[in-house]
Amino acid sequence: MSRLTHVTGGRYTPPAARRELTAVSADGARLHVEEHGEPDAPPVVLAHGWTCSTAFWAAQIRDLAADHRVIAYDQRGHGRSPAGSGYSTTALADDLAAVLRTALAPGERAVLAGHSMGGMTIMAAAGRPEVAEHAAAVLLCSTGSSRLAAEALVVPLRPGPLRTRLTRALLGSRVPLGPVTPPAKRVLKYATMGPGSAPDRVEACARIVHACPTPVRYAWSQVLAELDVHANLPALTA
């Protein structure tokens, strides 16, 4: 399980949850779920990305909870969710389905928002009965449905086999990230954030990403390298 590491001051400090739940996935994996905002407000479900946690959504939760019921959960192996028995796109879909069953009433609809691997989670679950029952709308942020290694822009080379190989090697690195240092923050900012990202935002993101255990980071990297959920996309507009 990841250490719950995040900034403790400012806009990106995770707000306290109104309620905490545990969703149990198909393989028995236990997922940490948080609820924020008033219980009778329109619901929004947030799925975070690779190496992140519910803390990643701190600013969004704080703003949305003013007039929404915000439901956020830790993907397996991240934050306060143990790893479970395996990593796969099926597990991502199973986990989201479990969260929807646990946090929403029968027939209750919510906006589902996913960032990076969270968006891939929603695409993997497209067509599941839980998504059909509970999704009022879907927001996919900074994500992809296939060919991630071939199309990622992290390695500053022209598209081609060399860039793809280098991206796969970088994605699948087993090297521990170590402490959050100025050089580490510069690398993270270049690889995952915009050039105009404020220092406090970079600091918050670095704290979250560096808290993800290396084995979890590596295991999910292997799933992402082979990810192909493109065939599921029509189900999101059905």
PDB file of C-alpha atoms in Angstrom, residues 18-156:
ATOM      1  CA  ARG A  18     -17.294  13.686   5.028  1.00  0.00           C
ATOM      2  CA  ARG A  19     -17.481   9.888   4.862  1.00  0.00           C
ATOM      3  CA  GLU A  20     -15.102   7.022   4.057  1.00  0.00           C
ATOM      4  CA  LEU A  21     -16.213   3.735   2.503  1.00  0.00           C
ATOM      5  CA  THR A  22     -14.621   0.484   1.374  1.00  0.00           C
ATOM      6  CA  ALA A  23     -15.578  -0.983  -1.994  1.00  0.00           C
ATOM      7  CA  VAL A  24     -14.795  -4.670  -2.547  1.00  0.00           C
ATOM      8  CA  SER A  25     -13.833  -5.579  -6.105  1.00  0.00           C
ATOM      9  CA  ALA A  26     -14.490  -8.835  -7.960  1.00  0.00           C
ATOM     10  CA  ASP A  27     -11.219 -10.419  -6.788  1.00  0.00           C
ATOM     11  CA  GLY A  28     -11.657  -9.256  -3.201  1.00  0.00           C
ATOM     12  CA  ALA A  29      -9.444  -6.180  -3.506  1.00  0.00           C
ATOM     13  CA  ARG A  30     -10.504  -3.510  -1.021  1.00  0.00           C
ATOM     14  CA  LEU A  31     -10.664   0.043  -2.340  1.00  0.00           C
ATOM     15  CA  HIS A  32     -10.566   3.185  -0.239  1.00  0.00           C
ATOM     16  CA  VAL A  33     -13.441   5.520  -1.178  1.00  0.00           C
ATOM     17  CA  GLU A  34     -14.061   9.056   0.056  1.00  0.00           C
ATOM     18  CA  GLU A  35     -17.177  11.218  -0.085  1.00  0.00           C
ATOM     19  CA  HIS A  36     -17.114  15.009   0.106  1.00  0.00           C
ATOM     20  CA  GLY A  37     -19.931  17.551   0.016  1.00  0.00           C
ATOM     21  CA  GLU A  38     -23.586  17.236   0.907  1.00  0.00           C
ATOM     22  CA  PRO A  39     -25.108  13.744   0.627  1.00  0.00           C
ATOM     23  CA  ASP A  40     -28.084  14.904  -1.449  1.00  0.00           C
ATOM     24  CA  ALA A  41     -26.055  16.968  -3.956  1.00  0.00           C
ATOM     25  CA  PRO A  42     -25.509  15.786  -7.561  1.00  0.00           C
ATOM     26  CA  PRO A  43     -22.731  13.159  -7.540  1.00  0.00           C
ATOM     27  CA  VAL A  44     -19.391  13.222  -9.344  1.00  0.00           C
ATOM     28  CA  VAL A  45     -17.018  10.226  -9.324  1.00  0.00           C
ATOM     29  CA  LEU A  46     -13.281  10.900  -9.723  1.00  0.00           C
ATOM     30  CA  ALA A  47     -10.763   8.246 -10.854  1.00  0.00           C
ATOM     31  CA  HIS A  48      -7.119   9.283 -10.540  1.00  0.00           C
ATOM     32  CA  GLY A  49      -4.172   8.350 -12.714  1.00  0.00           C
ATOM     33  CA  TRP A  50      -1.080   6.170 -12.544  1.00  0.00           C
ATOM     34  CA  THR A  51       1.080   6.715  -9.418  1.00  0.00           C
ATOM     35  CA  CYS A  52      -1.442   9.157  -7.918  1.00  0.00           C
ATOM     36  CA  SER A  53      -4.135   8.953  -5.216  1.00  0.00           C
ATOM     37  CA  THR A  54      -7.261  10.760  -4.074  1.00  0.00           C
ATOM     38  CA  ALA A  55      -4.913  13.534  -2.932  1.00  0.00           C
ATOM     39  CA  PHE A  56      -4.351  14.370  -6.608  1.00  0.00           C
ATOM     40  CA  TRP A  57      -7.913  15.727  -6.757  1.00  0.00           C
ATOM     41  CA  ALA A  58      -7.579  18.032  -3.713  1.00  0.00           C
ATOM     42  CA  ALA A  59      -8.266  21.305  -5.530  1.00  0.00           C
ATOM     43  CA  GLN A  60     -11.074  19.842  -7.633  1.00  0.00           C
ATOM     44  CA  ILE A  61     -12.702  18.211  -4.613  1.00  0.00           C
ATOM     45  CA  ARG A  62     -12.593  21.467  -2.673  1.00  0.00           C
ATOM     46  CA  ASP A  63     -14.276  23.402  -5.492  1.00  0.00           C
ATOM     47  CA  LEU A  64     -16.773  20.744  -6.582  1.00  0.00           C
ATOM     48  CA  ALA A  65     -17.897  19.876  -3.061  1.00  0.00           C
ATOM     49  CA  ALA A  66     -19.486  23.317  -2.733  1.00  0.00           C
ATOM     50  CA  ASP A  67     -22.463  22.068  -4.746  1.00  0.00           C
ATOM     51  CA  HIS A  68     -21.771  18.399  -5.584  1.00  0.00           C
ATOM     52  CA  ARG A  69     -21.311  15.117  -3.759  1.00  0.00           C
ATOM     53  CA  VAL A  70     -17.776  14.188  -4.749  1.00  0.00           C
ATOM     54  CA  ILE A  71     -16.770  10.520  -4.671  1.00  0.00           C
ATOM     55  CA  ALA A  72     -13.067   9.779  -5.090  1.00  0.00           C
ATOM     56  CA  TYR A  73     -11.261   6.482  -4.681  1.00  0.00           C
ATOM     57  CA  ASP A  74      -7.715   5.162  -4.592  1.00  0.00           C
ATOM     58  CA  GLN A  75      -6.902   2.818  -7.458  1.00  0.00           C
ATOM     59  CA  ARG A  76      -5.593  -0.555  -6.265  1.00  0.00           C
ATOM     60  CA  GLY A  77      -2.061  -0.293  -4.910  1.00  0.00           C
ATOM     61  CA  HIS A  78      -2.303   3.488  -4.623  1.00  0.00           C
ATOM     62  CA  GLY A  79      -3.043   5.675  -1.608  1.00  0.00           C
ATOM     63  CA  ARG A  80      -4.986   3.671   0.962  1.00  0.00           C
ATOM     64  CA  SER A  81      -6.055   0.838  -1.354  1.00  0.00           C
ATOM     65  CA  PRO A  82      -4.026  -2.396  -1.052  1.00  0.00           C
ATOM     66  CA  ALA A  83      -2.718  -3.961  -4.237  1.00  0.00           C
ATOM     67  CA  GLY A  84      -5.165  -6.851  -4.503  1.00  0.00           C
ATOM     68  CA  SER A  85      -4.359 -10.011  -6.435  1.00  0.00           C
ATOM     69  CA  GLY A  86      -3.402  -8.577  -9.808  1.00  0.00           C
ATOM     70  CA  TYR A  87      -3.147  -5.716 -12.267  1.00  0.00           C
ATOM     71  CA  SER A  88      -5.051  -5.567 -15.553  1.00  0.00           C
ATOM     72  CA  THR A  89      -7.570  -3.511 -17.475  1.00  0.00           C
ATOM     73  CA  THR A  90     -10.189  -5.974 -16.245  1.00  0.00           C
ATOM     74  CA  ALA A  91      -9.183  -5.165 -12.667  1.00  0.00           C
ATOM     75  CA  LEU A  92      -9.515  -1.440 -13.408  1.00  0.00           C
ATOM     76  CA  ALA A  93     -13.037  -1.991 -14.730  1.00  0.00           C
ATOM     77  CA  ASP A  94     -13.969  -4.311 -11.850  1.00  0.00           C
ATOM     78  CA  ASP A  95     -12.753  -1.750  -9.332  1.00  0.00           C
ATOM     79  CA  LEU A  96     -14.742   1.118 -10.838  1.00  0.00           C
ATOM     80  CA  ALA A  97     -17.839  -1.082 -10.982  1.00  0.00           C
ATOM     81  CA  ALA A  98     -17.383  -1.888  -7.287  1.00  0.00           C
ATOM     82  CA  VAL A  99     -17.047   1.791  -6.393  1.00  0.00           C
ATOM     83  CA  LEU A 100     -20.219   2.683  -8.307  1.00  0.00           C
ATOM     84  CA  ARG A 101     -22.171  -0.112  -6.602  1.00  0.00           C
ATOM     85  CA  THR A 102     -20.901   0.933  -3.183  1.00  0.00           C
ATOM     86  CA  ALA A 103     -21.170   4.713  -3.345  1.00  0.00           C
ATOM     87  CA  LEU A 104     -24.294   5.232  -5.473  1.00  0.00           C
ATOM     88  CA  ALA A 105     -27.882   4.215  -4.885  1.00  0.00           C
ATOM     89  CA  PRO A 106     -29.553   1.913  -7.443  1.00  0.00           C
ATOM     90  CA  GLY A 107     -30.276   3.950 -10.558  1.00  0.00           C
ATOM     91  CA  GLU A 108     -28.455   7.028  -9.242  1.00  0.00           C
ATOM     92  CA  ARG A 109     -26.459   8.748 -11.981  1.00  0.00           C
ATOM     93  CA  ALA A 110     -23.178  10.611 -11.663  1.00  0.00           C
ATOM     94  CA  VAL A 111     -20.642  12.346 -13.852  1.00  0.00           C
ATOM     95  CA  LEU A 112     -17.605  10.030 -14.134  1.00  0.00           C
ATOM     96  CA  ALA A 113     -14.287  11.861 -14.532  1.00  0.00           C
ATOM     97  CA  GLY A 114     -10.982  10.084 -15.096  1.00  0.00           C
ATOM     98  CA  HIS A 115      -7.479  11.471 -15.446  1.00  0.00           C
ATOM     99  CA  SER A 116      -4.763   9.457 -17.231  1.00  0.00           C
ATOM    100  CA  MET A 117      -5.150   5.856 -15.969  1.00  0.00           C
ATOM    101  CA  GLY A 118      -8.455   6.965 -14.463  1.00  0.00           C
ATOM    102  CA  GLY A 119      -9.709   7.762 -17.948  1.00  0.00           C
ATOM    103  CA  MET A 120      -8.465   4.380 -19.115  1.00  0.00           C
ATOM    104  CA  THR A 121     -10.398   2.867 -16.217  1.00  0.00           C
ATOM    105  CA  ILE A 122     -13.627   4.421 -17.456  1.00  0.00           C
ATOM    106  CA  MET A 123     -12.926   3.249 -21.011  1.00  0.00           C
ATOM    107  CA  ALA A 124     -12.126  -0.257 -19.745  1.00  0.00           C
ATOM    108  CA  ALA A 125     -15.445  -0.309 -17.884  1.00  0.00           C
ATOM    109  CA  ALA A 126     -17.498   1.052 -20.794  1.00  0.00           C
ATOM    110  CA  GLY A 127     -20.301  -1.370 -21.542  1.00  0.00           C
ATOM    111  CA  ARG A 128     -20.402  -2.705 -17.985  1.00  0.00           C
ATOM    112  CA  PRO A 129     -23.923  -2.688 -16.519  1.00  0.00           C
ATOM    113  CA  GLU A 130     -22.755  -0.510 -13.630  1.00  0.00           C
ATOM    114  CA  VAL A 131     -21.581   2.199 -16.031  1.00  0.00           C
ATOM    115  CA  ALA A 132     -24.787   1.981 -18.046  1.00  0.00           C
ATOM    116  CA  GLU A 133     -26.798   2.324 -14.838  1.00  0.00           C
ATOM    117  CA  HIS A 134     -24.822   5.076 -13.135  1.00  0.00           C
ATOM    118  CA  ALA A 135     -23.062   7.255 -15.749  1.00  0.00           C
ATOM    119  CA  ALA A 136     -24.863  10.496 -16.563  1.00  0.00           C
ATOM    120  CA  ALA A 137     -21.818  11.782 -18.470  1.00  0.00           C
ATOM    121  CA  VAL A 138     -18.129  10.980 -18.813  1.00  0.00           C
ATOM    122  CA  LEU A 139     -15.089  13.283 -18.744  1.00  0.00           C
ATOM    123  CA  LEU A 140     -11.768  11.840 -19.953  1.00  0.00           C
ATOM    124  CA  CYS A 141      -8.727  13.979 -19.094  1.00  0.00           C
ATOM    125  CA  SER A 142      -5.192  13.592 -20.508  1.00  0.00           C
ATOM    126  CA  THR A 143      -5.663   9.928 -21.336  1.00  0.00           C
ATOM    127  CA  GLY A 144      -5.564   7.430 -24.191  1.00  0.00           C
ATOM    128  CA  SER A 145      -7.192   4.214 -25.303  1.00  0.00           C
ATOM    129  CA  SER A 146      -4.221   2.453 -26.973  1.00  0.00           C
ATOM    130  CA  ARG A 147      -0.680   2.869 -28.379  1.00  0.00           C
ATOM    131  CA  LEU A 148       0.498   4.802 -25.337  1.00  0.00           C
ATOM    132  CA  ALA A 149       4.188   4.014 -25.750  1.00  0.00           C
ATOM    133  CA  ALA A 150       4.144   4.843 -29.457  1.00  0.00           C
ATOM    134  CA  GLU A 151       2.302   8.142 -29.088  1.00  0.00           C
ATOM    135  CA  ALA A 152       3.633   9.531 -25.798  1.00  0.00           C
ATOM    136  CA  LEU A 153       5.641  12.738 -26.181  1.00  0.00           C
ATOM    137  CA  VAL A 154       7.834  12.396 -23.092  1.00  0.00           C
ATOM    138  CA  VAL A 155      10.939  11.367 -25.066  1.00  0.00           C
ATOM    139  CA  PRO A 156      11.915  14.364 -27.262  1.00  0.00           C
TER     140      PRO A 156
END
